[in-house]
Amino acid sequence: VGFRYPGGDRRTLAGVSFTARPGEFVLITGASGAGKSTVSKLLTRFYDPVEGQVRLDGVPLPAMPLDFLREHVTLLPQETLILHDTIRENIACGRPGAAEHEIVQAARDAAAHDFIAALPEGYDTRIDPHTARLSGGQLQRIAIARAMLRDAPVLVLDEPTTGLDALAARRVVRPLRRLMSGRTTIMITHDLNLAPDADRVLVLDHGRVVETGTHHDLLALGGAYARLHGSQNGSSQADTGPRPTLRLGPL
Ligand SMILES: Nc1ncnc2c1ncn2[C@@H]1O[C@H](COP(=O)(O)OP(=O)(O)OP(=O)(O)O)[C@@H](O)[C@H]1O
Ligand SMILES: [Mg+2]
């Protein structure tokens, strides 16, 4: 596909082509502004490409009803979408009409049930995105619960762990893996911790795919991917290596 934003003076994507087979995990990475989120917008028809086609099971997206597409492809956008409503409604909107036990099960699978149940008003707690009542990691787990409930076979995840601190990101990884299991997943991320699990990694640069392969292939190639990975090494070593101990509360 090729793509230019309406009114834009240059092409945001050019000659981008890839396939995700059923159940595969494809990871897309690259520098800020490379066009990664734009790919997610084409996959979910917030925009249509100006050249080429996006196809689902061989069918061009414009040939299927939009609600059919929404039913089969779930997007977790870079900015978590939160409704000014209760936690229950924020999860239930994944599948209107879901039963209470299904909502609770989705929250459990998303590792969100325990913190929700610990709130004085539990699932009836109202969320306002402008109050700091829930952390970024908690909001992300609510978004994961919503996607669990939606239960679509294809997932598009845009920066699911970016913006979270290391601990919050780690808490999101297990529910994310649970969500991805058995689903075709296209994950857009700067965070390369999950890259070894991907069937294929694509590196986007200035709207073009410059490298494709597994995490190990691309590291060995010593190009753009290896540089992106190297620039993260400082932080990922801090995540896994010995760390200074910080103790809070009584010893
Ligand atoms: N709605 C828009 N209208 C015009 N240009 C846009 C729009 N959204 C994004 N762009 C431009 O398209 C390019 C790619 O943006 P995109 O959001 O896809 O990048 P990205 O790779 O997701 O970056 P990041 O890693 O920061 O999220 C950028 O140059 C951006 O300024
Ligand atoms: Mg983006």
Coordinates of C-alpha atoms and ligand atoms in Angstrom, one line a residue:
V1 CA 0.0 0.0 0.0
G2 CA 0.9 3.6 -0.4
F3 CA -0.7 6.3 1.7
R4 CA -0.8 10.1 2.0
Y5 CA -2.9 11.9 4.6
P6 CA -5.6 14.1 3.2
G7 CA -4.0 17.4 2.5
G8 CA -0.6 16.0 3.3
D9 CA 2.2 17.1 1.1
R10 CA 4.2 13.9 1.1
R11 CA 3.6 10.2 1.2
T12 CA 3.4 8.7 4.7
L13 CA 3.6 5.0 3.4
A14 CA 5.1 3.8 0.2
G15 CA 5.2 0.2 -1.1
V16 CA 4.4 -1.3 2.2
S17 CA 3.5 -5.0 1.8
F18 CA 3.2 -7.8 4.3
T19 CA 1.0 -10.8 5.2
A20 CA 0.0 -12.1 8.6
R21 CA -1.2 -15.7 8.4
P22 CA -3.8 -17.1 10.8
G23 CA -2.4 -17.2 14.3
E24 CA 0.8 -15.4 13.4
F25 CA 2.4 -12.7 15.5
V26 CA 3.9 -9.9 13.3
L27 CA 5.7 -7.1 15.1
I28 CA 6.3 -3.7 13.4
T29 CA 8.9 -1.4 14.8
G30 CA 10.8 1.7 13.7
A31 CA 11.6 5.2 14.6
S32 CA 9.0 7.7 15.8
G33 CA 7.2 9.2 12.8
A34 CA 8.1 6.2 10.5
G35 CA 4.4 5.5 9.8
K36 CA 3.7 2.7 12.3
S37 CA 0.4 4.0 13.7
T38 CA -0.6 4.9 10.1
V39 CA -0.4 1.2 9.3
S40 CA -2.8 0.4 12.1
K41 CA -5.2 3.0 10.8
L42 CA -5.2 1.3 7.3
L43 CA -5.7 -2.1 8.9
T44 CA -8.8 -0.9 10.7
R45 CA -10.1 1.4 7.9
F46 CA -9.8 4.7 9.7
Y47 CA -8.3 5.5 6.3
D48 CA -8.0 3.7 3.0
P49 CA -4.7 3.5 1.1
V50 CA -4.3 5.6 -1.9
E51 CA -2.5 2.8 -3.7
G52 CA -2.9 -1.0 -3.2
Q53 CA -5.3 -2.8 -0.9
V54 CA -5.6 -4.2 2.6
R55 CA -7.3 -7.7 2.4
L56 CA -8.7 -9.9 5.1
D57 CA -8.9 -13.5 4.1
G58 CA -8.4 -12.3 0.5
V59 CA -11.3 -9.8 0.6
P60 CA -10.5 -6.1 0.2
L61 CA -11.6 -4.2 3.3
P62 CA -13.9 -1.8 1.4
A63 CA -15.8 -4.8 0.1
M64 CA -17.0 -5.8 3.6
P65 CA -19.4 -4.0 5.9
L66 CA -17.6 -1.9 8.5
D67 CA -19.3 -3.6 11.4
F68 CA -18.1 -7.0 10.1
L69 CA -14.5 -5.6 10.0
R70 CA -14.9 -4.2 13.6
E71 CA -16.2 -7.6 14.7
H72 CA -13.2 -9.4 13.3
V73 CA -10.4 -7.0 13.8
T74 CA -9.8 -5.3 17.2
L75 CA -7.6 -2.3 17.6
L76 CA -5.9 -1.3 20.8
P77 CA -4.9 2.2 19.9
Q78 CA -1.8 4.1 21.1
E79 CA -4.0 6.3 23.2
T80 CA -6.3 4.1 25.3
L81 CA -9.9 5.0 24.6
I82 CA -11.7 5.5 27.9
L83 CA -15.4 6.2 28.2
H84 CA -16.6 8.6 30.9
D85 CA -18.5 5.8 32.6
T86 CA -18.1 2.9 35.0
I87 CA -15.3 0.4 34.8
R88 CA -18.0 -2.2 34.1
E89 CA -19.2 -0.2 31.0
N90 CA -15.7 0.4 29.9
I91 CA -15.1 -3.4 29.7
A92 CA -18.7 -4.3 28.5
C93 CA -18.5 -2.0 25.5
G94 CA -16.2 -4.7 24.0
R95 CA -19.3 -6.8 23.5
P96 CA -22.6 -5.1 24.3
G97 CA -24.9 -7.4 26.1
A98 CA -22.2 -9.4 27.8
A99 CA -23.2 -11.1 31.1
E100 CA -21.6 -10.0 34.4
H101 CA -19.7 -13.2 34.8
E102 CA -18.2 -12.7 31.3
I103 CA -17.1 -9.2 32.2
V104 CA -15.5 -10.4 35.4
Q105 CA -13.8 -13.3 33.6
A106 CA -12.4 -10.9 31.0
A107 CA -11.1 -8.7 33.8
R108 CA -9.5 -11.7 35.5
D109 CA -7.8 -12.7 32.2
A110 CA -6.5 -9.2 31.8
A111 CA -5.1 -9.2 35.4
A112 CA -7.5 -6.3 36.2
H113 CA -10.0 -8.0 38.5
D114 CA -8.0 -7.7 41.7
F115 CA -7.3 -3.9 41.5
I116 CA -11.0 -3.3 40.4
A117 CA -12.4 -5.4 43.3
A118 CA -10.1 -3.5 45.7
L119 CA -11.7 -0.1 44.8
P120 CA -14.5 1.0 47.2
E121 CA -17.0 1.0 44.4
G122 CA -15.5 -2.0 42.5
Y123 CA -16.9 -2.3 39.0
D124 CA -19.2 0.6 39.6
T125 CA -16.2 3.0 39.9
R126 CA -16.6 5.8 37.4
I127 CA -13.5 6.6 35.3
D128 CA -12.6 10.0 34.2
P129 CA -9.6 10.0 31.9
H130 CA -8.6 13.4 33.3
T131 CA -8.3 12.3 36.9
A132 CA -5.3 10.3 37.9
R133 CA -7.5 7.7 39.7
L134 CA -6.2 4.8 37.7
S135 CA -2.6 4.4 36.4
G136 CA -1.7 4.0 32.8
G137 CA -1.0 0.3 33.3
Q138 CA -4.4 -0.2 35.0
L139 CA -6.2 1.6 32.1
Q140 CA -4.3 -0.5 29.6
R141 CA -5.4 -3.7 31.4
I142 CA -9.0 -2.4 31.2
A143 CA -8.5 -2.0 27.5
I144 CA -7.1 -5.6 27.3
A145 CA -10.2 -6.9 29.2
R146 CA -12.4 -5.1 26.7
A147 CA -10.5 -6.7 23.8
M148 CA -10.8 -10.1 25.6
L149 CA -14.5 -9.8 25.8
R150 CA -14.7 -8.7 22.1
D151 CA -12.9 -11.9 21.2
A152 CA -12.0 -11.0 17.6
P153 CA -9.7 -13.3 15.7
V154 CA -7.4 -10.5 14.6
L155 CA -5.7 -8.0 16.9
V156 CA -3.9 -4.8 16.1
L157 CA -2.0 -3.5 19.0
D158 CA -0.4 0.0 18.8
E159 CA 2.3 0.5 21.4
P160 CA 0.7 -1.6 24.1
T161 CA 3.5 -1.1 26.6
T162 CA 4.9 2.3 25.6
G163 CA 4.4 5.0 28.2
L164 CA 4.3 2.6 31.1
D165 CA 7.1 2.3 33.5
A166 CA 9.1 -1.0 33.6
L167 CA 7.0 -2.6 36.4
A168 CA 3.6 -1.6 34.8
A169 CA 4.8 -2.8 31.4
R170 CA 5.8 -6.2 33.0
R171 CA 2.3 -6.5 34.5
V172 CA 0.7 -5.9 31.1
V173 CA 2.8 -8.5 29.3
R174 CA 1.2 -11.6 30.7
P175 CA -2.4 -10.5 30.0
L176 CA -1.2 -9.3 26.6
R177 CA 0.2 -12.8 25.8
R178 CA -3.1 -14.3 27.0
L179 CA -5.0 -12.0 24.7
M180 CA -2.7 -12.7 21.7
S181 CA -2.8 -16.5 22.2
G182 CA -4.7 -18.1 19.3
R183 CA -5.2 -14.8 17.5
T184 CA -3.5 -13.2 14.5
T185 CA -1.6 -10.3 16.1
I186 CA 0.0 -7.3 14.5
M187 CA 1.8 -5.5 17.2
I188 CA 3.3 -2.0 16.6
T189 CA 5.9 -1.2 19.2
H190 CA 9.2 0.5 20.1
D191 CA 9.5 -2.0 23.0
L192 CA 11.4 -5.0 21.6
N193 CA 11.1 -7.2 24.7
L194 CA 8.4 -9.3 22.9
A195 CA 10.3 -9.4 19.5
P196 CA 11.9 -12.8 20.1
D197 CA 8.3 -14.3 20.2
A198 CA 7.3 -12.7 16.9
D199 CA 7.0 -14.9 13.8
R200 CA 8.2 -11.9 11.8
V201 CA 9.6 -8.5 12.5
L202 CA 9.2 -5.6 10.1
V203 CA 11.2 -2.4 10.4
L204 CA 9.6 0.7 9.0
D205 CA 11.6 3.7 8.1
H206 CA 10.2 6.8 6.5
G207 CA 7.1 4.9 5.4
R208 CA 9.0 2.0 3.9
V209 CA 9.7 -1.5 5.1
V210 CA 13.5 -1.6 5.2
E211 CA 14.0 -5.0 7.0
T212 CA 11.9 -8.1 7.5
G213 CA 12.9 -11.3 9.4
T214 CA 12.9 -12.9 12.8
H215 CA 14.4 -11.1 15.7
H216 CA 17.5 -13.3 15.5
D217 CA 17.9 -12.9 11.7
L218 CA 17.7 -9.1 12.0
L219 CA 20.1 -8.9 14.9
A220 CA 22.6 -10.9 12.9
L221 CA 22.0 -8.6 9.9
G222 CA 23.5 -5.8 11.9
G223 CA 21.3 -3.1 10.3
A224 CA 18.5 -0.8 11.3
Y225 CA 16.9 -3.4 13.7
A226 CA 20.2 -4.2 15.4
R227 CA 20.6 -0.4 16.0
L228 CA 17.1 0.0 17.4
H229 CA 17.7 -3.0 19.6
G230 CA 21.1 -1.8 20.7
S231 CA 19.7 1.6 21.6
Q232 CA 17.3 -0.2 24.0
N233 CA 19.8 -2.4 25.6
G234 CA 20.6 0.0 28.4
S235 CA 17.0 -0.1 29.6
S236 CA 16.4 -3.8 29.0
Q237 CA 19.5 -4.8 30.9
A238 CA 18.3 -2.6 33.8
D239 CA 15.1 -4.7 33.6
T240 CA 16.7 -8.1 33.8
G241 CA 20.1 -7.5 35.5
P242 CA 20.9 -6.9 39.1
R243 CA 19.2 -3.8 40.3
P244 CA 19.7 -1.5 43.3
T245 CA 17.2 -2.5 45.9
L246 CA 14.5 0.0 46.8
R247 CA 12.4 -0.9 49.8
L248 CA 9.2 0.8 50.8
G249 CA 7.5 0.4 54.1
P250 CA 8.6 -1.4 57.2
L251 CA 11.4 -3.9 56.8
Ligands
LIG1 N1 -3.7 12.9 10.8 C1 -2.6 13.1 10.2 N2 -2.5 14.1 9.3 C2 -1.3 14.4 8.6 N3 -0.2 13.8 8.9 C3 -0.2 12.8 9.9 C4 -1.4 12.5 10.6 N4 -1.1 11.5 11.5 C5 0.3 11.3 11.3 N5 0.8 12.1 10.4 C6 2.2 12.1 9.9 O1 2.5 10.8 9.4 C7 3.8 10.4 9.7 C8 3.7 9.0 10.4 O2 3.0 9.1 11.6 P1 2.7 7.9 12.5 O3 1.8 8.3 13.6 O4 2.2 6.8 11.6 O5 4.1 7.5 13.1 P2 4.6 6.4 14.1 O6 5.6 5.6 13.5 O7 3.4 5.7 14.7 O8 5.3 7.3 15.2 P3 5.3 7.1 16.8 O9 6.4 6.0 17.0 O10 5.8 8.4 17.4 O11 4.0 6.7 17.3 C9 4.4 11.5 10.6 O12 5.2 12.3 9.8 C10 3.1 12.2 11.1 O13 3.4 13.6 11.3
MG2 MG 2.5 5.6 16.6

